[in-house]
mmCIF file of C-alpha atoms in Angstrom:
data_model
loop_
_atom_site.group_PDB
_atom_site.id
_atom_site.type_symbol
_atom_site.label_atom_id
_atom_site.label_comp_id
_atom_site.label_asym_id
_atom_site.label_seq_id
_atom_site.Cartn_x
_atom_site.Cartn_y
_atom_site.Cartn_z
ATOM 1 C CA THR A 1 -15.126 -28.384 -36.319
ATOM 2 C CA GLU A 2 -12.095 -30.206 -37.286
ATOM 3 C CA ALA A 3 -11.356 -31.141 -33.478
ATOM 4 C CA LYS A 4 -14.678 -32.782 -33.353
ATOM 5 C CA GLY A 5 -14.161 -34.514 -36.631
ATOM 6 C CA LEU A 6 -10.748 -35.925 -35.356
ATOM 7 C CA GLU A 7 -12.494 -37.010 -31.942
ATOM 8 C CA ALA A 8 -15.224 -38.827 -33.734
ATOM 9 C CA ARG A 9 -12.644 -40.778 -35.722
ATOM 10 C CA LEU A 10 -10.626 -41.540 -32.719
ATOM 11 C CA ALA A 11 -13.900 -42.918 -31.295
ATOM 12 C CA THR A 12 -14.717 -44.874 -34.251
ATOM 13 C CA ALA A 13 -11.079 -46.345 -34.339
ATOM 14 C CA LEU A 14 -10.996 -47.450 -30.542
ATOM 15 C CA ALA A 15 -14.680 -48.918 -30.750
ATOM 16 C CA SER A 16 -13.774 -51.235 -33.652
ATOM 17 C CA SER A 17 -10.267 -52.067 -32.337
ATOM 18 C CA GLN A 18 -9.395 -55.690 -31.814
ATOM 19 C CA ASP A 19 -7.145 -54.505 -28.981
ATOM 20 C CA ALA A 20 -8.573 -53.465 -25.507
ATOM 21 C CA VAL A 21 -7.829 -49.925 -24.856
ATOM 22 C CA LEU A 22 -8.701 -48.540 -21.277
ATOM 23 C CA ILE A 23 -7.897 -45.400 -19.050
ATOM 24 C CA ILE A 24 -7.385 -45.857 -15.472
ATOM 25 C CA ALA A 25 -7.563 -43.335 -12.993
ATOM 26 C CA PRO A 26 -4.500 -42.985 -10.298
ATOM 27 C CA ASP A 27 -6.589 -44.915 -7.633
ATOM 28 C CA GLY A 28 -6.934 -47.757 -9.833
ATOM 29 C CA ARG A 29 -10.590 -47.156 -10.960
ATOM 30 C CA LEU A 30 -11.434 -47.594 -14.631
ATOM 31 C CA VAL A 31 -12.417 -44.323 -16.028
ATOM 32 C CA SER A 32 -13.125 -45.247 -19.796
ATOM 33 C CA PHE A 33 -12.893 -48.276 -22.178
ATOM 34 C CA ASN A 34 -13.544 -49.761 -25.592
ATOM 35 C CA PRO A 35 -15.942 -52.593 -26.454
ATOM 36 C CA ARG A 36 -13.063 -55.219 -26.714
ATOM 37 C CA LEU A 37 -12.019 -54.938 -23.117
ATOM 38 C CA ALA A 38 -16.002 -55.287 -22.198
ATOM 39 C CA ALA A 39 -16.128 -58.380 -24.496
ATOM 40 C CA LEU A 40 -12.794 -59.801 -23.274
ATOM 41 C CA VAL A 41 -13.817 -59.825 -19.599
ATOM 42 C CA ARG A 42 -17.441 -60.843 -20.295
ATOM 43 C CA ASP A 43 -16.071 -63.920 -22.099
ATOM 44 C CA VAL A 44 -13.484 -64.761 -19.873
ATOM 45 C CA GLN A 45 -14.865 -63.460 -16.374
ATOM 46 C CA GLY A 46 -18.403 -63.420 -16.851
ATOM 47 C CA VAL A 47 -18.625 -60.023 -15.457
ATOM 48 C CA GLU A 48 -20.111 -56.699 -16.807
ATOM 49 C CA VAL A 49 -17.505 -54.072 -16.871
ATOM 50 C CA THR A 50 -18.717 -50.547 -15.687
ATOM 51 C CA ALA A 51 -16.721 -47.168 -15.433
ATOM 52 C CA GLY A 52 -15.489 -46.739 -11.776
ATOM 53 C CA ILE A 53 -14.886 -50.246 -10.978
ATOM 54 C CA ASP A 54 -11.258 -51.166 -9.414
ATOM 55 C CA VAL A 55 -9.437 -52.413 -12.164
ATOM 56 C CA SER A 56 -7.663 -55.248 -9.988
ATOM 57 C CA SER A 57 -11.237 -56.746 -9.990
ATOM 58 C CA LEU A 58 -10.607 -57.536 -14.004
ATOM 59 C CA VAL A 59 -8.076 -60.104 -13.248
ATOM 60 C CA ARG A 60 -7.914 -63.132 -11.075
ATOM 61 C CA PRO A 61 -5.946 -62.477 -8.026
ATOM 62 C CA GLY A 62 -2.182 -63.754 -8.775
ATOM 63 C CA ALA A 63 -3.006 -63.980 -12.395
ATOM 64 C CA PHE A 64 -1.103 -60.971 -13.667
ATOM 65 C CA PRO A 65 1.810 -60.305 -10.895
ATOM 66 C CA GLU A 66 3.550 -57.694 -13.297
ATOM 67 C CA TRP A 67 0.486 -55.285 -13.218
ATOM 68 C CA PRO A 68 1.399 -53.147 -10.192
ATOM 69 C CA VAL A 69 4.836 -52.842 -11.354
ATOM 70 C CA MET A 70 3.528 -51.496 -14.864
ATOM 71 C CA PHE A 71 0.977 -49.130 -13.331
ATOM 72 C CA SER A 72 3.200 -47.630 -10.845
ATOM 73 C CA ALA A 73 5.779 -46.959 -13.633
ATOM 74 C CA ALA A 74 3.041 -45.251 -15.519
ATOM 75 C CA LEU A 75 2.127 -43.072 -12.541
ATOM 76 C CA ASN A 76 5.851 -42.218 -12.607
ATOM 77 C CA GLY A 77 5.832 -41.052 -15.998
ATOM 78 C CA GLU A 78 7.212 -44.159 -17.610
ATOM 79 C CA SER A 79 5.809 -46.152 -20.489
ATOM 80 C CA ASP A 80 6.064 -49.771 -20.189
ATOM 81 C CA ARG A 81 5.513 -52.773 -22.771
ATOM 82 C CA ARG A 82 5.499 -56.407 -21.794
ATOM 83 C CA THR A 83 4.383 -59.502 -23.050
ATOM 84 C CA VAL A 84 2.549 -61.513 -20.382
ATOM 85 C CA LYS A 85 0.826 -64.924 -19.939
ATOM 86 C CA ILE A 86 -2.236 -64.383 -17.692
ATOM 87 C CA ASN A 87 -3.776 -67.404 -15.959
ATOM 88 C CA LEU A 88 -7.665 -67.025 -16.787
ATOM 89 C CA GLY A 89 -8.475 -70.237 -14.502
ATOM 90 C CA ASN A 90 -9.354 -73.623 -15.010
ATOM 91 C CA ASP A 91 -5.834 -74.203 -16.628
ATOM 92 C CA VAL A 92 -6.769 -71.755 -18.985
ATOM 93 C CA HIS A 93 -3.973 -68.989 -20.315
ATOM 94 C CA ARG A 94 -3.859 -66.207 -22.736
ATOM 95 C CA VAL A 95 -0.855 -64.404 -23.669
ATOM 96 C CA PHE A 96 -1.108 -60.398 -24.018
ATOM 97 C CA SER A 97 1.105 -57.744 -25.582
ATOM 98 C CA ILE A 98 0.499 -55.023 -22.863
ATOM 99 C CA ARG A 99 1.412 -51.362 -23.036
ATOM 100 C CA THR A 100 1.138 -48.807 -20.226
ATOM 101 C CA THR A 101 1.600 -44.950 -21.015
ATOM 102 C CA PRO A 102 0.930 -42.009 -18.706
ATOM 103 C CA VAL A 103 -1.966 -39.702 -19.410
ATOM 104 C CA LEU A 104 -0.691 -36.075 -18.994
ATOM 105 C CA GLU A 105 -3.298 -33.181 -18.447
ATOM 106 C CA SER A 106 -1.686 -29.676 -18.270
ATOM 107 C CA GLY A 107 1.751 -31.502 -17.313
ATOM 108 C CA SER A 108 0.279 -33.453 -14.646
ATOM 109 C CA ILE A 109 -0.193 -37.337 -14.746
ATOM 110 C CA VAL A 110 -3.851 -38.055 -14.321
ATOM 111 C CA GLY A 111 -4.187 -41.677 -15.235
ATOM 112 C CA VAL A 112 -3.093 -44.585 -17.235
ATOM 113 C CA LEU A 113 -3.511 -45.515 -20.960
ATOM 114 C CA VAL A 114 -3.459 -49.376 -21.300
ATOM 115 C CA VAL A 115 -3.653 -51.023 -24.422
ATOM 116 C CA ALA A 116 -3.738 -54.850 -24.273
ATOM 117 C CA HIS A 117 -3.463 -57.082 -27.526
ATOM 118 C CA ASP A 118 -4.424 -60.491 -27.398
ATOM 119 C CA ALA A 119 -1.249 -62.234 -28.757
ATOM 120 C CA THR A 120 -2.227 -65.969 -27.818
ATOM 121 C CA GLU A 121 -2.692 -67.256 -31.383
ATOM 122 C CA GLU A 122 0.399 -65.515 -32.434
ATOM 123 C CA GLU A 123 2.562 -67.144 -29.603
ATOM 124 C CA ARG A 124 0.903 -70.544 -30.003
ATOM 125 C CA LEU A 125 2.079 -70.341 -33.921
ATOM 126 C CA ARG A 126 5.525 -69.005 -32.757
ATOM 127 C CA THR A 127 5.905 -72.059 -30.412
ATOM 128 C CA GLU A 128 4.498 -74.350 -33.209
ATOM 129 C CA MET A 129 7.016 -72.909 -35.955
ATOM 130 C CA ALA A 130 10.187 -73.398 -33.242
ATOM 131 C CA ARG A 131 9.012 -76.965 -32.646
ATOM 132 C CA ARG A 132 8.883 -77.645 -36.270
ATOM 133 C CA GLU A 133 12.063 -76.101 -37.219
ATOM 134 C CA ASP A 134 13.893 -78.188 -34.527
ATOM 135 C CA TRP A 135 12.138 -81.338 -35.934
ATOM 136 C CA PHE A 136 13.560 -80.539 -39.268
ATOM 137 C CA ARG A 137 16.848 -79.318 -38.085
ATOM 138 C CA SER A 138 17.176 -82.521 -36.201
ATOM 139 C CA MET A 139 16.009 -84.636 -39.346
ATOM 140 C CA ILE A 140 18.647 -82.907 -41.530
ATOM 141 C CA GLU A 141 21.399 -83.150 -38.910
ATOM 142 C CA ASN A 142 20.816 -87.063 -38.292
ATOM 143 C CA ALA A 143 20.370 -87.919 -42.005
ATOM 144 C CA ASN A 144 22.100 -90.769 -43.364
ATOM 145 C CA ASP A 145 22.314 -88.948 -46.842
ATOM 146 C CA ILE A 146 24.184 -85.868 -47.525
ATOM 147 C CA ILE A 147 22.217 -82.920 -47.946
ATOM 148 C CA LEU A 148 23.760 -79.750 -50.115
ATOM 149 C CA GLN A 149 21.973 -76.527 -50.467
ATOM 150 C CA LEU A 150 23.324 -74.559 -53.718
ATOM 151 C CA THR A 151 23.087 -71.136 -54.626
ATOM 152 C CA HIS A 152 21.865 -69.909 -57.786
ATOM 153 C CA GLU A 153 25.619 -69.565 -58.956
ATOM 154 C CA GLY A 154 26.221 -73.143 -58.047
ATOM 155 C CA ARG A 155 28.160 -72.688 -54.831
ATOM 156 C CA ILE A 156 27.603 -74.559 -51.704
ATOM 157 C CA ASP A 157 25.281 -72.760 -49.266
ATOM 158 C CA TYR A 158 24.894 -75.696 -46.672
ATOM 159 C CA VAL A 159 26.105 -79.187 -46.256
ATOM 160 C CA SER A 160 24.740 -81.091 -43.816
ATOM 161 C CA PRO A 161 26.533 -82.508 -40.850
ATOM 162 C CA SER A 162 26.093 -86.138 -41.812
ATOM 163 C CA VAL A 163 28.957 -85.367 -44.531
ATOM 164 C CA GLU A 164 31.570 -86.010 -41.787
ATOM 165 C CA ARG A 165 30.177 -89.256 -40.903
ATOM 166 C CA ILE A 166 29.866 -90.472 -44.577
ATOM 167 C CA LEU A 167 32.966 -89.030 -46.146
ATOM 168 C CA GLY A 168 35.207 -88.317 -43.105
ATOM 169 C CA ARG A 169 35.320 -84.506 -43.905
ATOM 170 C CA PRO A 170 33.842 -81.636 -42.048
ATOM 171 C CA PRO A 171 31.124 -79.575 -44.147
ATOM 172 C CA SER A 172 33.479 -76.701 -44.111
ATOM 173 C CA GLN A 173 36.047 -78.696 -46.153
ATOM 174 C CA ILE A 174 33.626 -79.869 -48.848
ATOM 175 C CA THR A 175 33.825 -77.950 -52.136
ATOM 176 C CA LEU A 176 32.275 -78.488 -55.890
ATOM 177 C CA LYS A 177 34.894 -78.999 -58.550
ATOM 178 C CA ARG A 178 33.897 -77.294 -61.785
ATOM 179 C CA LYS A 179 34.969 -79.069 -65.145
#
């Protein structure tokens, strides 16, 4: 049937997802999870994940203080999304984008769906890019040369602040004269 085909495709998608996907019962016990969650917990904690365990046992105490608020909000019918830095111990941290959503059955909340995306590398790249932008901006702003950026039409798009030190005029007063 069509429903079974959709269910099979969903199961395949969850099994191959790079995000950890889990369903938690209102009492905090793990109901269902995909292989990514199992691999993450095994790699980080050295623990095997099984259905029925208390989800709080998957993360070190105090490592994810936002969790009770997110879980409670989902049990009250609210979805939540946060980016959190989780302390894995031994001075190791990972950044996760975590979304919680209530699971409804016949209009009643029967659990919480959690999707956790490991955003550690993205956060590292964002931080590195910001550091490099700051360095480049500092280099341009403190250069002993005048730096101009022109548009394709030949208009000034940018003038470095050094122009005021060198020419005695602020960047806003610099214009190009056409012949």
